[in-house]
Amino acid sequence: GRVTDPATGQLLAGEYVVGWAKRGPSGIIGTNKPDSVETVKMLLEDAPRLLRAHDDPAAPAAIEALLRERCPRFVTYGDWGLLDKIETKKGLEQGRPRVKFTNVAHMLDAIEGARPKRTTDSSD
């Protein structure tokens, strides 16, 4: 559902939660689907009032720059594509459709290792 500021009780525009973050640690994976559907309906109701990032061509780059500044390890859509290839390759080696990572740090390390290496121009 929509997120409220605990200090003021006011809704925080554009912030939403689902699953355990919304209800606390109860239920199973299947419990989250109807919960997610409800939250997405709220998001769609709010969409006309929210700043739309796609209207600002600099927004995606600004978000990525902010994440890089704060230094969390995050996964981009391009990284997800790499992860898909890694998991599919591991699966083929074992006669399965794919092999999923069960450890986030290992997954992030694998993505990092699969990213194209950046080269630097020494003439800069």
PDB file of C-alpha atoms in Angstrom:
ATOM      1  CA  GLY A   1       0.000   0.000   0.000  1.00  0.00           C
ATOM      2  CA  ARG A   2       0.848   3.638   0.211  1.00  0.00           C
ATOM      3  CA  VAL A   3       3.552   4.665   2.674  1.00  0.00           C
ATOM      4  CA  THR A   4       2.842   7.222   5.384  1.00  0.00           C
ATOM      5  CA  ASP A   5       5.304   9.336   7.331  1.00  0.00           C
ATOM      6  CA  PRO A   6       5.277   7.875  10.857  1.00  0.00           C
ATOM      7  CA  ALA A   7       5.869  11.307  12.392  1.00  0.00           C
ATOM      8  CA  THR A   8       3.072  13.162  10.581  1.00  0.00           C
ATOM      9  CA  GLY A   9       0.755  10.458   9.263  1.00  0.00           C
ATOM     10  CA  GLN A  10       0.915  12.134   5.840  1.00  0.00           C
ATOM     11  CA  LEU A  11       1.150  10.017   2.691  1.00  0.00           C
ATOM     12  CA  LEU A  12       4.594  10.013   1.073  1.00  0.00           C
ATOM     13  CA  ALA A  13       3.936  10.643  -2.608  1.00  0.00           C
ATOM     14  CA  GLY A  14       5.227   7.906  -4.876  1.00  0.00           C
ATOM     15  CA  GLU A  15       6.283   5.526  -2.090  1.00  0.00           C
ATOM     16  CA  TYR A  16       4.693   2.086  -1.842  1.00  0.00           C
ATOM     17  CA  VAL A  17       5.319  -1.222  -0.072  1.00  0.00           C
ATOM     18  CA  VAL A  18       4.129  -4.793  -0.503  1.00  0.00           C
ATOM     19  CA  GLY A  19       4.596  -8.137   1.168  1.00  0.00           C
ATOM     20  CA  TRP A  20       6.266  -8.382   4.529  1.00  0.00           C
ATOM     21  CA  ALA A  21       7.258  -4.712   4.431  1.00  0.00           C
ATOM     22  CA  LYS A  22       3.539  -3.929   4.367  1.00  0.00           C
ATOM     23  CA  ARG A  23       2.037  -6.659   6.582  1.00  0.00           C
ATOM     24  CA  GLY A  24       4.902  -7.894   8.685  1.00  0.00           C
ATOM     25  CA  PRO A  25       6.437 -11.376   8.463  1.00  0.00           C
ATOM     26  CA  SER A  26       3.346 -13.433   7.733  1.00  0.00           C
ATOM     27  CA  GLY A  27       2.087 -15.457   4.828  1.00  0.00           C
ATOM     28  CA  ILE A  28       3.781 -17.251   1.983  1.00  0.00           C
ATOM     29  CA  ILE A  29       4.887 -16.245  -1.511  1.00  0.00           C
ATOM     30  CA  GLY A  30       1.329 -16.673  -2.806  1.00  0.00           C
ATOM     31  CA  THR A  31       0.068 -14.217  -0.188  1.00  0.00           C
ATOM     32  CA  ASN A  32       2.134 -11.468  -1.769  1.00  0.00           C
ATOM     33  CA  LYS A  33       0.475 -11.619  -5.204  1.00  0.00           C
ATOM     34  CA  PRO A  34      -2.966 -10.227  -4.229  1.00  0.00           C
ATOM     35  CA  ASP A  35      -1.182  -7.761  -1.958  1.00  0.00           C
ATOM     36  CA  SER A  36       0.955  -6.616  -4.900  1.00  0.00           C
ATOM     37  CA  VAL A  37      -2.094  -6.302  -7.159  1.00  0.00           C
ATOM     38  CA  GLU A  38      -3.756  -4.048  -4.575  1.00  0.00           C
ATOM     39  CA  THR A  39      -0.648  -1.864  -4.304  1.00  0.00           C
ATOM     40  CA  VAL A  40      -0.252  -1.589  -8.087  1.00  0.00           C
ATOM     41  CA  LYS A  41      -3.895  -0.435  -8.324  1.00  0.00           C
ATOM     42  CA  MET A  42      -3.052   2.335  -5.832  1.00  0.00           C
ATOM     43  CA  LEU A  43       0.058   3.270  -7.795  1.00  0.00           C
ATOM     44  CA  LEU A  44      -1.955   3.477 -11.022  1.00  0.00           C
ATOM     45  CA  GLU A  45      -4.554   5.670  -9.282  1.00  0.00           C
ATOM     46  CA  ASP A  46      -1.754   7.987  -8.135  1.00  0.00           C
ATOM     47  CA  ALA A  47       0.184   7.979 -11.425  1.00  0.00           C
ATOM     48  CA  PRO A  48      -1.399  11.105 -12.955  1.00  0.00           C
ATOM     49  CA  ARG A  49      -0.339  13.137  -9.891  1.00  0.00           C
ATOM     50  CA  LEU A  50       3.215  11.820  -9.697  1.00  0.00           C
ATOM     51  CA  LEU A  51       6.233  13.318 -11.431  1.00  0.00           C
ATOM     52  CA  ARG A  52       6.879  11.060 -14.364  1.00  0.00           C
ATOM     53  CA  ALA A  53      10.553  10.213 -14.727  1.00  0.00           C
ATOM     54  CA  HIS A  54      10.192   9.440 -18.429  1.00  0.00           C
ATOM     55  CA  ASP A  55       9.265  13.107 -19.011  1.00  0.00           C
ATOM     56  CA  ASP A  56      12.769  14.068 -17.916  1.00  0.00           C
ATOM     57  CA  PRO A  57      15.352  12.478 -20.212  1.00  0.00           C
ATOM     58  CA  ALA A  58      18.043  12.987 -17.545  1.00  0.00           C
ATOM     59  CA  ALA A  59      16.094  11.118 -14.829  1.00  0.00           C
ATOM     60  CA  PRO A  60      17.408   7.567 -15.466  1.00  0.00           C
ATOM     61  CA  ALA A  61      21.014   8.800 -15.523  1.00  0.00           C
ATOM     62  CA  ALA A  62      20.406  10.882 -12.384  1.00  0.00           C
ATOM     63  CA  ILE A  63      19.025   7.865 -10.536  1.00  0.00           C
ATOM     64  CA  GLU A  64      21.992   5.721 -11.550  1.00  0.00           C
ATOM     65  CA  ALA A  65      24.411   8.535 -10.554  1.00  0.00           C
ATOM     66  CA  LEU A  66      22.744   8.803  -7.128  1.00  0.00           C
ATOM     67  CA  LEU A  67      23.021   5.052  -6.611  1.00  0.00           C
ATOM     68  CA  ARG A  68      26.686   5.066  -7.634  1.00  0.00           C
ATOM     69  CA  GLU A  69      27.342   8.007  -5.278  1.00  0.00           C
ATOM     70  CA  ARG A  70      25.793   6.129  -2.348  1.00  0.00           C
ATOM     71  CA  CYS A  71      27.668   2.950  -3.334  1.00  0.00           C
ATOM     72  CA  PRO A  72      25.125   0.193  -2.792  1.00  0.00           C
ATOM     73  CA  ARG A  73      25.555  -2.764  -5.085  1.00  0.00           C
ATOM     74  CA  PHE A  74      22.582  -2.614  -7.421  1.00  0.00           C
ATOM     75  CA  VAL A  75      21.383  -4.409 -10.531  1.00  0.00           C
ATOM     76  CA  THR A  76      20.506  -2.518 -13.707  1.00  0.00           C
ATOM     77  CA  TYR A  77      18.281  -3.878 -16.456  1.00  0.00           C
ATOM     78  CA  GLY A  78      21.430  -4.609 -18.459  1.00  0.00           C
ATOM     79  CA  ASP A  79      22.835  -6.492 -15.454  1.00  0.00           C
ATOM     80  CA  TRP A  80      19.643  -8.533 -15.304  1.00  0.00           C
ATOM     81  CA  GLY A  81      20.279  -9.549 -18.921  1.00  0.00           C
ATOM     82  CA  LEU A  82      23.769 -10.717 -17.947  1.00  0.00           C
ATOM     83  CA  LEU A  83      22.349 -12.598 -14.962  1.00  0.00           C
ATOM     84  CA  ASP A  84      19.799 -14.296 -17.210  1.00  0.00           C
ATOM     85  CA  LYS A  85      22.601 -15.508 -19.500  1.00  0.00           C
ATOM     86  CA  ILE A  86      24.717 -16.704 -16.542  1.00  0.00           C
ATOM     87  CA  GLU A  87      21.828 -18.643 -14.977  1.00  0.00           C
ATOM     88  CA  THR A  88      20.792 -20.149 -18.313  1.00  0.00           C
ATOM     89  CA  LYS A  89      24.369 -21.248 -19.088  1.00  0.00           C
ATOM     90  CA  LYS A  90      24.710 -22.852 -15.633  1.00  0.00           C
ATOM     91  CA  GLY A  91      21.396 -24.609 -16.218  1.00  0.00           C
ATOM     92  CA  LEU A  92      22.418 -25.993 -19.613  1.00  0.00           C
ATOM     93  CA  GLU A  93      25.567 -27.413 -18.028  1.00  0.00           C
ATOM     94  CA  GLN A  94      23.336 -29.327 -15.587  1.00  0.00           C
ATOM     95  CA  GLY A  95      20.549 -30.280 -17.998  1.00  0.00           C
ATOM     96  CA  ARG A  96      18.148 -27.753 -16.475  1.00  0.00           C
ATOM     97  CA  PRO A  97      16.485 -24.600 -17.840  1.00  0.00           C
ATOM     98  CA  ARG A  98      18.554 -22.449 -15.478  1.00  0.00           C
ATOM     99  CA  VAL A  99      20.274 -22.445 -12.099  1.00  0.00           C
ATOM    100  CA  LYS A 100      19.284 -19.591  -9.801  1.00  0.00           C
ATOM    101  CA  PHE A 101      21.697 -17.991  -7.354  1.00  0.00           C
ATOM    102  CA  THR A 102      20.828 -18.545  -3.705  1.00  0.00           C
ATOM    103  CA  ASN A 103      23.306 -15.999  -2.378  1.00  0.00           C
ATOM    104  CA  VAL A 104      22.947 -12.312  -3.305  1.00  0.00           C
ATOM    105  CA  ALA A 105      26.657 -11.536  -2.894  1.00  0.00           C
ATOM    106  CA  HIS A 106      27.562 -14.422  -5.233  1.00  0.00           C
ATOM    107  CA  MET A 107      24.978 -13.206  -7.748  1.00  0.00           C
ATOM    108  CA  LEU A 108      26.365  -9.654  -7.660  1.00  0.00           C
ATOM    109  CA  ASP A 109      29.931 -10.971  -8.022  1.00  0.00           C
ATOM    110  CA  ALA A 110      28.893 -13.032 -11.067  1.00  0.00           C
ATOM    111  CA  ILE A 111      27.234 -10.014 -12.686  1.00  0.00           C
ATOM    112  CA  GLU A 112      30.296  -7.883 -11.983  1.00  0.00           C
ATOM    113  CA  GLY A 113      32.537 -10.512 -13.556  1.00  0.00           C
ATOM    114  CA  ALA A 114      30.339 -10.700 -16.662  1.00  0.00           C
ATOM    115  CA  ARG A 115      30.128  -6.944 -17.279  1.00  0.00           C
ATOM    116  CA  PRO A 116      32.150  -5.651 -20.212  1.00  0.00           C
ATOM    117  CA  LYS A 117      35.421  -4.252 -18.925  1.00  0.00           C
ATOM    118  CA  ARG A 118      35.676  -0.476 -19.131  1.00  0.00           C
ATOM    119  CA  THR A 119      38.772   0.872 -20.774  1.00  0.00           C
ATOM    120  CA  THR A 120      40.314   4.199 -19.938  1.00  0.00           C
ATOM    121  CA  ASP A 121      41.928   6.480 -22.441  1.00  0.00           C
ATOM    122  CA  SER A 122      45.331   7.503 -21.103  1.00  0.00           C
ATOM    123  CA  SER A 123      45.246  10.689 -23.180  1.00  0.00           C
ATOM    124  CA  ASP A 124      42.599  12.245 -20.888  1.00  0.00           C
TER     125      ASP A 124
END
